[in-house]
Tab-separated table of C-alpha atoms in Angstrom:
chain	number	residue	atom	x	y	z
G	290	UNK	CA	45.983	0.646	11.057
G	291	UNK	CA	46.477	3.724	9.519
G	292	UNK	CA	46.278	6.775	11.246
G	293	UNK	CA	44.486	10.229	10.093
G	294	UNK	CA	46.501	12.631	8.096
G	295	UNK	CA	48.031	15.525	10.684
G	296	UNK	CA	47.762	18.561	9.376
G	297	UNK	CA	50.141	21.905	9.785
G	298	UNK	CA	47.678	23.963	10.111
G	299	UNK	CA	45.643	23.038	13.556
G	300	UNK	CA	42.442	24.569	12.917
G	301	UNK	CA	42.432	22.829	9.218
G	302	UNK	CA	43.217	19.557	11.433
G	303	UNK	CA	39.869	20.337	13.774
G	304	UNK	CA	37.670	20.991	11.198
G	305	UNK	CA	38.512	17.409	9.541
G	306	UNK	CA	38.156	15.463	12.751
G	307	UNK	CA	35.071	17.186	13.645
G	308	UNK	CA	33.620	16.446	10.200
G	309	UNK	CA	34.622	12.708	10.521
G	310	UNK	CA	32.893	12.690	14.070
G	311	UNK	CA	29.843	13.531	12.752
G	312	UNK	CA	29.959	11.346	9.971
G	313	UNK	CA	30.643	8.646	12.299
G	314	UNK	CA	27.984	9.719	14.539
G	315	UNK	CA	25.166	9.539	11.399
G	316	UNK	CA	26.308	6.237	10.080
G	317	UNK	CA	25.452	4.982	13.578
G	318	UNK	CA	21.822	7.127	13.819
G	319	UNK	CA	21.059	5.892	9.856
G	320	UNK	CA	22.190	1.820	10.820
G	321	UNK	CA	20.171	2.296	13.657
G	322	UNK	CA	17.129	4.289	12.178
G	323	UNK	CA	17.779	7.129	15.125
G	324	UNK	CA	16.251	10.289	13.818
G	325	UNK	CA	17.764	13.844	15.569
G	326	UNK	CA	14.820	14.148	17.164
G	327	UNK	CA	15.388	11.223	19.032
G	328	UNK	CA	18.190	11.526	19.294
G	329	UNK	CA	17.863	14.933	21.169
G	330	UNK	CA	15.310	13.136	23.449
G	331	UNK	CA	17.499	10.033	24.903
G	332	UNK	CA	20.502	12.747	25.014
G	333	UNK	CA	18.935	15.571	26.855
G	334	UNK	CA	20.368	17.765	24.172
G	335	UNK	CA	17.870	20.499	22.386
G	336	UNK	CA	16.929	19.572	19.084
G	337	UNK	CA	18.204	23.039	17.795
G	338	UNK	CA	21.601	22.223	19.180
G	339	UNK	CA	21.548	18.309	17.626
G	340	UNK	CA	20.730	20.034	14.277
G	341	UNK	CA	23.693	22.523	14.893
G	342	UNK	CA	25.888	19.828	15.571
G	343	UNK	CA	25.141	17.389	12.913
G	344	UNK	CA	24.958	20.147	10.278
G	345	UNK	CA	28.786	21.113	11.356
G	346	UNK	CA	27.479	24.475	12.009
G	347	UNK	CA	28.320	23.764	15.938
G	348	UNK	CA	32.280	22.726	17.070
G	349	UNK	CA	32.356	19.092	18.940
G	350	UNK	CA	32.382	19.491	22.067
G	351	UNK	CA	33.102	16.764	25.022
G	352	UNK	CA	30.249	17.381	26.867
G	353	UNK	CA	28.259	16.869	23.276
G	354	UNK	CA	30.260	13.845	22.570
G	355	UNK	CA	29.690	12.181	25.891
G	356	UNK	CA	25.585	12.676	25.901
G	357	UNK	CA	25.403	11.672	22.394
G	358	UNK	CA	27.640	8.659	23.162
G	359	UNK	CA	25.204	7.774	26.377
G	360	UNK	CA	22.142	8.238	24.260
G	361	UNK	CA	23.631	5.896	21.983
G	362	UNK	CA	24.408	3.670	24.084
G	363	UNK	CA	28.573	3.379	22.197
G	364	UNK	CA	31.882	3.824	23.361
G	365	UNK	CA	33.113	7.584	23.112
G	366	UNK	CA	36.597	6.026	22.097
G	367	UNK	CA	34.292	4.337	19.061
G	368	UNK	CA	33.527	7.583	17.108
G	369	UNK	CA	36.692	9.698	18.908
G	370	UNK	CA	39.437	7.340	17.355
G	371	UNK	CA	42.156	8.775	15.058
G	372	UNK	CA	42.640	5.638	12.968
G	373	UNK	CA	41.880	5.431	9.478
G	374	UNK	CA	38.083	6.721	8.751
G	375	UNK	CA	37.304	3.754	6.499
G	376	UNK	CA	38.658	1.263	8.777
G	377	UNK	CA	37.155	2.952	11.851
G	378	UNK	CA	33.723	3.225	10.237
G	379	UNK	CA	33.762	-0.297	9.477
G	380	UNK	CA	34.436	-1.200	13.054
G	381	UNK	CA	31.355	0.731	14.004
G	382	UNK	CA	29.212	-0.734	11.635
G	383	UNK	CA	29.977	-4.401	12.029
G	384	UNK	CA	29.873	-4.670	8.737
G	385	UNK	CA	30.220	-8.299	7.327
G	386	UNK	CA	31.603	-9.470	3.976
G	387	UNK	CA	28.185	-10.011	1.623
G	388	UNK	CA	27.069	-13.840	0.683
G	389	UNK	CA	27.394	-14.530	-3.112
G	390	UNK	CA	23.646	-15.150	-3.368
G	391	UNK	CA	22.349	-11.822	-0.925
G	392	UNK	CA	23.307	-8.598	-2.647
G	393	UNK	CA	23.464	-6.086	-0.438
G	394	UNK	CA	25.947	-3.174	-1.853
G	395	UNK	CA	23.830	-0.955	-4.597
G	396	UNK	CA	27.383	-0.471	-6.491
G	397	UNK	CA	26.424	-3.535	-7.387
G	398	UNK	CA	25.203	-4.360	-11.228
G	399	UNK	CA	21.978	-5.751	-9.619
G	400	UNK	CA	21.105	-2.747	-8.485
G	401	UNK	CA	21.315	-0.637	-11.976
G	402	UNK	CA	17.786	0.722	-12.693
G	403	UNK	CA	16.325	0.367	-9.374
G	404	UNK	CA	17.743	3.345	-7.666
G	405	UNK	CA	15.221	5.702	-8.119
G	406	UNK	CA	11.870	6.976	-6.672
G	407	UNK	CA	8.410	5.052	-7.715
G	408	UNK	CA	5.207	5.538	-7.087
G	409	UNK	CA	2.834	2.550	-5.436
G	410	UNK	CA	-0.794	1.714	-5.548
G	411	UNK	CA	-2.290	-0.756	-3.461
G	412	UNK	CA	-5.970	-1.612	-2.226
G	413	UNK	CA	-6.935	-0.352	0.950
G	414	UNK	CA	-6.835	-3.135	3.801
G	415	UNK	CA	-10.073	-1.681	5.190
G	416	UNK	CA	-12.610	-4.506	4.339
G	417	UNK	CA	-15.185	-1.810	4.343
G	418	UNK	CA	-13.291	0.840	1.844
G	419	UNK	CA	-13.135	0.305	-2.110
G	420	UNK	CA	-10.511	2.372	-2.830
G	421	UNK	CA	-6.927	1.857	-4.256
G	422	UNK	CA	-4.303	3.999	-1.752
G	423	UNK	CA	-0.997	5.072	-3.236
G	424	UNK	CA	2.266	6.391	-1.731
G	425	UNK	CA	6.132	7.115	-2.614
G	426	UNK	CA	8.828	4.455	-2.322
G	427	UNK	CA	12.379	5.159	-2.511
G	428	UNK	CA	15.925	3.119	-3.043
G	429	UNK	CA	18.931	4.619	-2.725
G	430	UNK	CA	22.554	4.027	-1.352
G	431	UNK	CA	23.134	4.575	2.205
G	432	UNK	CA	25.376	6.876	3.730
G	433	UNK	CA	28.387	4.728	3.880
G	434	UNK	CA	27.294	2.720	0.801
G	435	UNK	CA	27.166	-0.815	2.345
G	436	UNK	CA	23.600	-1.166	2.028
G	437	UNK	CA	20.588	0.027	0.259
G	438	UNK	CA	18.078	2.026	2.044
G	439	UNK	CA	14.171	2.276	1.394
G	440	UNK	CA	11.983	4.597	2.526
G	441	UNK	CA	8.123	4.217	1.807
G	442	UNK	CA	5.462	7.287	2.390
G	443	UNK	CA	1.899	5.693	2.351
G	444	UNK	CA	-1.039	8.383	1.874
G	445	UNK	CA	-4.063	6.933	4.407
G	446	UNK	CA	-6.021	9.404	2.343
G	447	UNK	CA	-7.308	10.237	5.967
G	448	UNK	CA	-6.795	13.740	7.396
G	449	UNK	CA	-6.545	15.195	10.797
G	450	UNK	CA	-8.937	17.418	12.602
G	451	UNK	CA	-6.475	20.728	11.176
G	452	UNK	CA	-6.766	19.090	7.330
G	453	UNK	CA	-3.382	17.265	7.274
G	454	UNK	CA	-3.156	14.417	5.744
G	455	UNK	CA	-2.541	11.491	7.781
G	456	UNK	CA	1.038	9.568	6.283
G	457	UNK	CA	2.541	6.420	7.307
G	458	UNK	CA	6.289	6.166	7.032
G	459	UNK	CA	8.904	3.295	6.710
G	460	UNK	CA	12.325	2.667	6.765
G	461	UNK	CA	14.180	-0.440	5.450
G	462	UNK	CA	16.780	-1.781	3.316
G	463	UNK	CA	16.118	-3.395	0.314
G	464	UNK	CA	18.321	-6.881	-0.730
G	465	UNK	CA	18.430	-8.850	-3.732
G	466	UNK	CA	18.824	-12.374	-4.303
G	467	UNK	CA	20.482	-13.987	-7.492
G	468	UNK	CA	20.121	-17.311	-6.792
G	469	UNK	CA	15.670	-16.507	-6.040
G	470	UNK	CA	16.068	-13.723	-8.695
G	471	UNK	CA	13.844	-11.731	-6.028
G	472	UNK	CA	14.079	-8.067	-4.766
G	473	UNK	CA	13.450	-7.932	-0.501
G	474	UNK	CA	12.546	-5.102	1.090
G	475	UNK	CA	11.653	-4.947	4.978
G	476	UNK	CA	10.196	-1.941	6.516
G	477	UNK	CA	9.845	-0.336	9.333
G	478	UNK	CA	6.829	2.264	10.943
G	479	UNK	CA	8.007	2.805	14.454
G	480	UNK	CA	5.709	5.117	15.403
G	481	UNK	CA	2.993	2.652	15.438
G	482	UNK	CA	4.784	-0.506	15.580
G	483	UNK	CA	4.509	-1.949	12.041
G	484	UNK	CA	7.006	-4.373	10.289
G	485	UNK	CA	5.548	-4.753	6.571
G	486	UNK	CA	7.494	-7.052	3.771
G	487	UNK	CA	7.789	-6.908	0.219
G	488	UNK	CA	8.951	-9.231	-2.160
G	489	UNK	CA	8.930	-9.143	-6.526
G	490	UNK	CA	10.961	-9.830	-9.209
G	491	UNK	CA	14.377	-9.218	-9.859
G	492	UNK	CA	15.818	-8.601	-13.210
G	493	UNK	CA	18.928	-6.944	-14.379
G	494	UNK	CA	18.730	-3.751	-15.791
G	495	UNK	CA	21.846	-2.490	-17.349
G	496	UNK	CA	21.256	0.470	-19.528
G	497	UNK	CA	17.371	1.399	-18.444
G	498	UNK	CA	15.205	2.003	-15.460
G	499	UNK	CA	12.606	-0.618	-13.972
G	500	UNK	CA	9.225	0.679	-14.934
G	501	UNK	CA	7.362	-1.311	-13.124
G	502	UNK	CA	6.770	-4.862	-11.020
G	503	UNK	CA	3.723	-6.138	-8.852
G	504	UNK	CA	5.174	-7.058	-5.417
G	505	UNK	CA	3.338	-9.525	-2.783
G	506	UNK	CA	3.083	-7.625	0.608
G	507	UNK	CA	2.633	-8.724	3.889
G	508	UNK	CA	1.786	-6.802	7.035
G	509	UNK	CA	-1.259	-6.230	9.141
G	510	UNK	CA	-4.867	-4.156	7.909
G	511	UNK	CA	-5.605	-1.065	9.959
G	512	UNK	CA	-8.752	0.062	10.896
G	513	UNK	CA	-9.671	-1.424	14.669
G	514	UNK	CA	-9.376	-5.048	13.907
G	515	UNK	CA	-5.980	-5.766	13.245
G	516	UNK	CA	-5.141	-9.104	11.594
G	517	UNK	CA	-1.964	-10.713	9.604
G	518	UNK	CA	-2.966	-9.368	5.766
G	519	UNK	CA	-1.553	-10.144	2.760
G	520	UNK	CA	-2.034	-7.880	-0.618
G	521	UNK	CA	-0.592	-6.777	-3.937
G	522	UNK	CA	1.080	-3.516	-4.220
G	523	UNK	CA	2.248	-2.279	-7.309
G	524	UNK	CA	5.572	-0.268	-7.880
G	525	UNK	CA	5.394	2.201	-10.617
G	526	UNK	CA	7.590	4.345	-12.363
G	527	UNK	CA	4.917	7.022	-13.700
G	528	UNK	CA	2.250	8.360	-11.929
G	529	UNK	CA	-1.697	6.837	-12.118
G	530	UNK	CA	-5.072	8.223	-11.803
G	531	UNK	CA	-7.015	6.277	-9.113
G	532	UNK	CA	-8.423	9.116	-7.799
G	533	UNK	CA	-11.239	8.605	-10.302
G	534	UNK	CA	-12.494	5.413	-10.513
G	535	UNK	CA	-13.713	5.856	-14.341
G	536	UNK	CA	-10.532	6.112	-15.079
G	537	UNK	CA	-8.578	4.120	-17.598
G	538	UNK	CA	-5.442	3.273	-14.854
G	539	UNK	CA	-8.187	2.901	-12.189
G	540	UNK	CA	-9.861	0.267	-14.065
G	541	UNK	CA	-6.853	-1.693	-14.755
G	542	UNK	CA	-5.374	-1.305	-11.698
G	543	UNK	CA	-8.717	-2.888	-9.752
G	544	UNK	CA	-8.293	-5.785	-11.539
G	545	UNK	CA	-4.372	-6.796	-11.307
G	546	UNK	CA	-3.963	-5.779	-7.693
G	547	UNK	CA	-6.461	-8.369	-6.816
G	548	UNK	CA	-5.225	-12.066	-5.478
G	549	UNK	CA	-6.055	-13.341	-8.955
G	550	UNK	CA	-4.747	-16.812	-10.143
G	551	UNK	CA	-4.410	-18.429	-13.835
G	552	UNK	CA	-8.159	-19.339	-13.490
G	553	UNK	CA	-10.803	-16.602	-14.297
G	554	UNK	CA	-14.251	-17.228	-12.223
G	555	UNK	CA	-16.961	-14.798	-12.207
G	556	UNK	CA	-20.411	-14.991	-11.294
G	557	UNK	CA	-23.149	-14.874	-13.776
G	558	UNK	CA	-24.728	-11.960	-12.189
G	559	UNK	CA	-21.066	-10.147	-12.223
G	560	UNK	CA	-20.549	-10.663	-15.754
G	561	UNK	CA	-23.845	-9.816	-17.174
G	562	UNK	CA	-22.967	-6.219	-14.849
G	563	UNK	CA	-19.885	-6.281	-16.491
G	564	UNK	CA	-21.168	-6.136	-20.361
G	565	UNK	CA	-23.636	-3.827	-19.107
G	566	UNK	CA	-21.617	-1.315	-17.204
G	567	UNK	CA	-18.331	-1.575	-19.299
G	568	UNK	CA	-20.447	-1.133	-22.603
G	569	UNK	CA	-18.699	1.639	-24.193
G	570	UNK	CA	-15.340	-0.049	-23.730
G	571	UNK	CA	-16.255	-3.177	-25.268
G	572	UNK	CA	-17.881	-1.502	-28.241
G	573	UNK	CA	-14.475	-1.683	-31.165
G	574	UNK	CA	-14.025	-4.483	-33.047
G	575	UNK	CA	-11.282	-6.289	-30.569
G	576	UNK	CA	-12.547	-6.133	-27.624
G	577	UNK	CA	-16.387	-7.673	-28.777
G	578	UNK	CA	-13.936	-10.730	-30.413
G	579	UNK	CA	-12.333	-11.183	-27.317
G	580	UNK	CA	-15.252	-11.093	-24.914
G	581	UNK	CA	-16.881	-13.721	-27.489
G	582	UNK	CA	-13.603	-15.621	-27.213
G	583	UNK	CA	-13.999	-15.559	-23.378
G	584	UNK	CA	-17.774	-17.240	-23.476
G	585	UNK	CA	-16.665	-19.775	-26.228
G	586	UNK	CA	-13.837	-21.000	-24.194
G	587	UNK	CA	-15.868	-20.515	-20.837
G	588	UNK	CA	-16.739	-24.019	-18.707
G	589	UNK	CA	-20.222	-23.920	-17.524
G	590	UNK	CA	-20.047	-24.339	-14.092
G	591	UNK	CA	-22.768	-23.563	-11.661
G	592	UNK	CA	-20.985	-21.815	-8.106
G	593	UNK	CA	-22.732	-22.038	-5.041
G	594	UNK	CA	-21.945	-18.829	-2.357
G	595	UNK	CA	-22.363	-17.521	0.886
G	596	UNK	CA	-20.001	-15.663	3.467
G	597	UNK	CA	-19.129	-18.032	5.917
G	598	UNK	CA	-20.672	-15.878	8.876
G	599	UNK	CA	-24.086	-16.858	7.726
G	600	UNK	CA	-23.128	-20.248	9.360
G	601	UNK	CA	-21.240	-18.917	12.489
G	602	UNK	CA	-24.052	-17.271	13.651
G	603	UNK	CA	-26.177	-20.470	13.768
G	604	UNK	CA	-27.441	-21.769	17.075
G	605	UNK	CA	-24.725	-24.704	16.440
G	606	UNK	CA	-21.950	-26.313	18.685
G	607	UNK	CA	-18.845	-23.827	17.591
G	608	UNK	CA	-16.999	-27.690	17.148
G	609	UNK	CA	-19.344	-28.637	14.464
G	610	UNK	CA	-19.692	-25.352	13.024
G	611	UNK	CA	-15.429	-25.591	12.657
G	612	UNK	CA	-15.905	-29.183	10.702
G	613	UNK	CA	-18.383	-27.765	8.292
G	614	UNK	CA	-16.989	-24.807	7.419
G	615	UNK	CA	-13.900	-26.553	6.888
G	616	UNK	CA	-15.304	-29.281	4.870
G	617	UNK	CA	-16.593	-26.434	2.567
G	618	UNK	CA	-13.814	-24.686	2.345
G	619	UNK	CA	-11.898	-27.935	1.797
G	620	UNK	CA	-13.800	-28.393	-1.452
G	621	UNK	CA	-14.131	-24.845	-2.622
G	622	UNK	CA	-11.894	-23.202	-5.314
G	623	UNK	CA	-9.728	-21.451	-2.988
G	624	UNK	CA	-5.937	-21.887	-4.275
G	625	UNK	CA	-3.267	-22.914	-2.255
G	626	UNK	CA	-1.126	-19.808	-2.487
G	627	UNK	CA	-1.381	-16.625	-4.641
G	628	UNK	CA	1.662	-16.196	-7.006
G	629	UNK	CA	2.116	-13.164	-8.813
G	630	UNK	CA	3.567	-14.926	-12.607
G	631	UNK	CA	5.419	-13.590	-15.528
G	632	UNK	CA	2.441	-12.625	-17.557
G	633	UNK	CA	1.001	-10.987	-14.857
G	634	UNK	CA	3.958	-8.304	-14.815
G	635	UNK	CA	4.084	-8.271	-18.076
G	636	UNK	CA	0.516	-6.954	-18.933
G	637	UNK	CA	0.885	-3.828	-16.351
G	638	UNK	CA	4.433	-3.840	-17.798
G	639	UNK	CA	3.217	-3.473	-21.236
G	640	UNK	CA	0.427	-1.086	-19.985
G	641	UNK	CA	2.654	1.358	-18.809
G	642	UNK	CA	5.468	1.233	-21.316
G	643	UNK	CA	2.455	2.379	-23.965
G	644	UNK	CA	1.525	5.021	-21.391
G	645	UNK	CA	5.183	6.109	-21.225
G	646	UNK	CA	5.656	6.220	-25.082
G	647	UNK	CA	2.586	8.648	-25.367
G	648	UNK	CA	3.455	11.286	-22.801
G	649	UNK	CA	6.702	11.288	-24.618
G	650	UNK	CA	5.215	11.801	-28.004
G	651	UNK	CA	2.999	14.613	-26.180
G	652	UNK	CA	5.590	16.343	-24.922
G	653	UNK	CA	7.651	16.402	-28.364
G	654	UNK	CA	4.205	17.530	-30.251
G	655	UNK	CA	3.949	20.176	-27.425
């Protein structure tokens, strides 16, 4: 192996090994999602001093070396060595040549246009709240470039008892397949113990940014009964109003981030609301043809309902109770799986391409 350039000069030689130290030292806290304070705990270190040190505004010291070194649990000789940096970071790392089919490197042309911060909307996984919750995702290239990292800031739209809000925060890495043209991303909330996956639709993007894509996610609900969940999210590029549910985004967005399928079915009831409540919006010419070409082409069916606790409560054996309900649901129009198709990006695609053409003929008339 190479070894590091000696300088003439000795303190222009210190300040370059101290720099690669540190750098060393961060690639190991960012692979290993070790934040300074942390890192400050575990070493014994004050958090003042950490910051000093990592920010270069501190010399290394051995007695700072050897706590950090315990704290993360690493040879000193792994960060200390005066081999080549590139080689010696590698070493550190562990880091394996990619598959063909898993891209993990964001130099690569797979990664072109999703590099970027998005906004995501989502429905709450409160069964008692009605509201769509948003957040901040980002993808970008990790320190030493080997990976992509993503970081996700979900808004509980609950505050504390001082008024501030109440975030969730994950850390992942994000991985594309060719051969499944599908984005992965697995997160991390380690302050509460939360592992959440996402999975949509890749597509390469040479010379433009994605706007959007509807991503299947699954994780656990909050509130006090936590149980395995699985929702739609949907990654945006442009901001949405679902504060107010009148809203034109709030309205679309209700409908696509439910578990729809190819099949439409809505109660009688619901759709007599529907013509009734969404009156004004089904007033021009267009949309009265297409709600008359949606009861022309309509099956008449007649649905029979009820939530399945109605029967759990009965004064029944719980092993007869199981056989029934299963029967029903055997029978019912429950699909197999939920899969998020083509069309289905394309009409929030198409949605928010129109929205992005108008603010940009705003703000050129402005």
């Amino acid at each position: 192996m190479k070894q590091m350039m000696w300088y003439e000069d000795y303190d222009e030689f210190a300040d370059e090994y101290c720099k690669e130290v540190i750098v060393r030292i961060k690639l190991i806290m960012e692979e290993r999602d070790i934040s300074q304070g942390t890192l400050a705990l575990k070493s014994g270190l004050g958090q003042s001093t950490v910051s000093k040190f990592l920010s270069g505004d501190t010399r290394v010291s051995l007695i700072h070396v050897a706590k950090i070194c315990r704290a993360l649990e690493i040879d000193p000789g792994d960060i200390l060595s005066l081999t080549n940096d590139k080689d010696c970071r590698e070493e550190i790392l562990n880091v394996s040549d990619e598959e063909d089919m898993l891209i993990y490197s964001p130099s690569h042309p797979a990664y072109k246009g999703y590099l970027r911060s998005f906004k995501v909307y989502f429905n709450s996984t409160i069964s008692s709240e009605n509201k769509i919750l948003q957040g901040n995702l980002k993808f970008e290239p990790s320190i030493n470039g080997k990976y992509c990292v993503a970081e996700l800031v979900l808004d509980t739209d609950k505050r504390k008892e001082n008024g501030e809000p109440i975030q969730k925060y994950y850390k992942g890495k994000l991985i594309i397949s060719l051969s499944m043209s599908a984005c992965y991303c697995i997160l991390t909330e380690k302050n509460i113990g939360e592992i959440c996956f996402l999975t949509f639709n890749h597509m390469f993007l040479f010379h433009e940014d994605l706007v959007c894509r509807l991503a299947c996610v699954v994780t656990v609900s909050s509130g006090g009964n936590k149980r395995p969940t699985m929702h739609r999210l949907l990654i945006s590029r442009i901001n949405l109003d679902v504060k107010n549910p009148e809203a034109e985004d709030s309205k679309l967005l209700r409908g696509q981030l439910l578990l729809n399928t190819s099949d439409i079915i809505i109660e009688k009831d619901a759709y007599e609301k529907l013509k009734k409540t969404e009156k004004s919006s089904l007033d021009c010419n267009e949309m009265r043809e297409l709600i008359d070409e949606f009861e022309k082409g309509c099956e008449s069916l007649e649905v029979y309902r009820m939530d399945e606790s109605k029967l759990r409560k009965g004064s029944y054996k719980m092993e007869d109770k199981v056989k029934m309900i299963s029967l029903l649901r055997e029978y019912s129009m429950s699909s197999k799986y939920n899969k998020i198709s083509t069309k289905a990006d394309e009409h929030i695609y198409h949605y928010l391409a129109q929205k992005i053409l108008n603010n940009k003929a705003f703000s050129q008339n402005t």
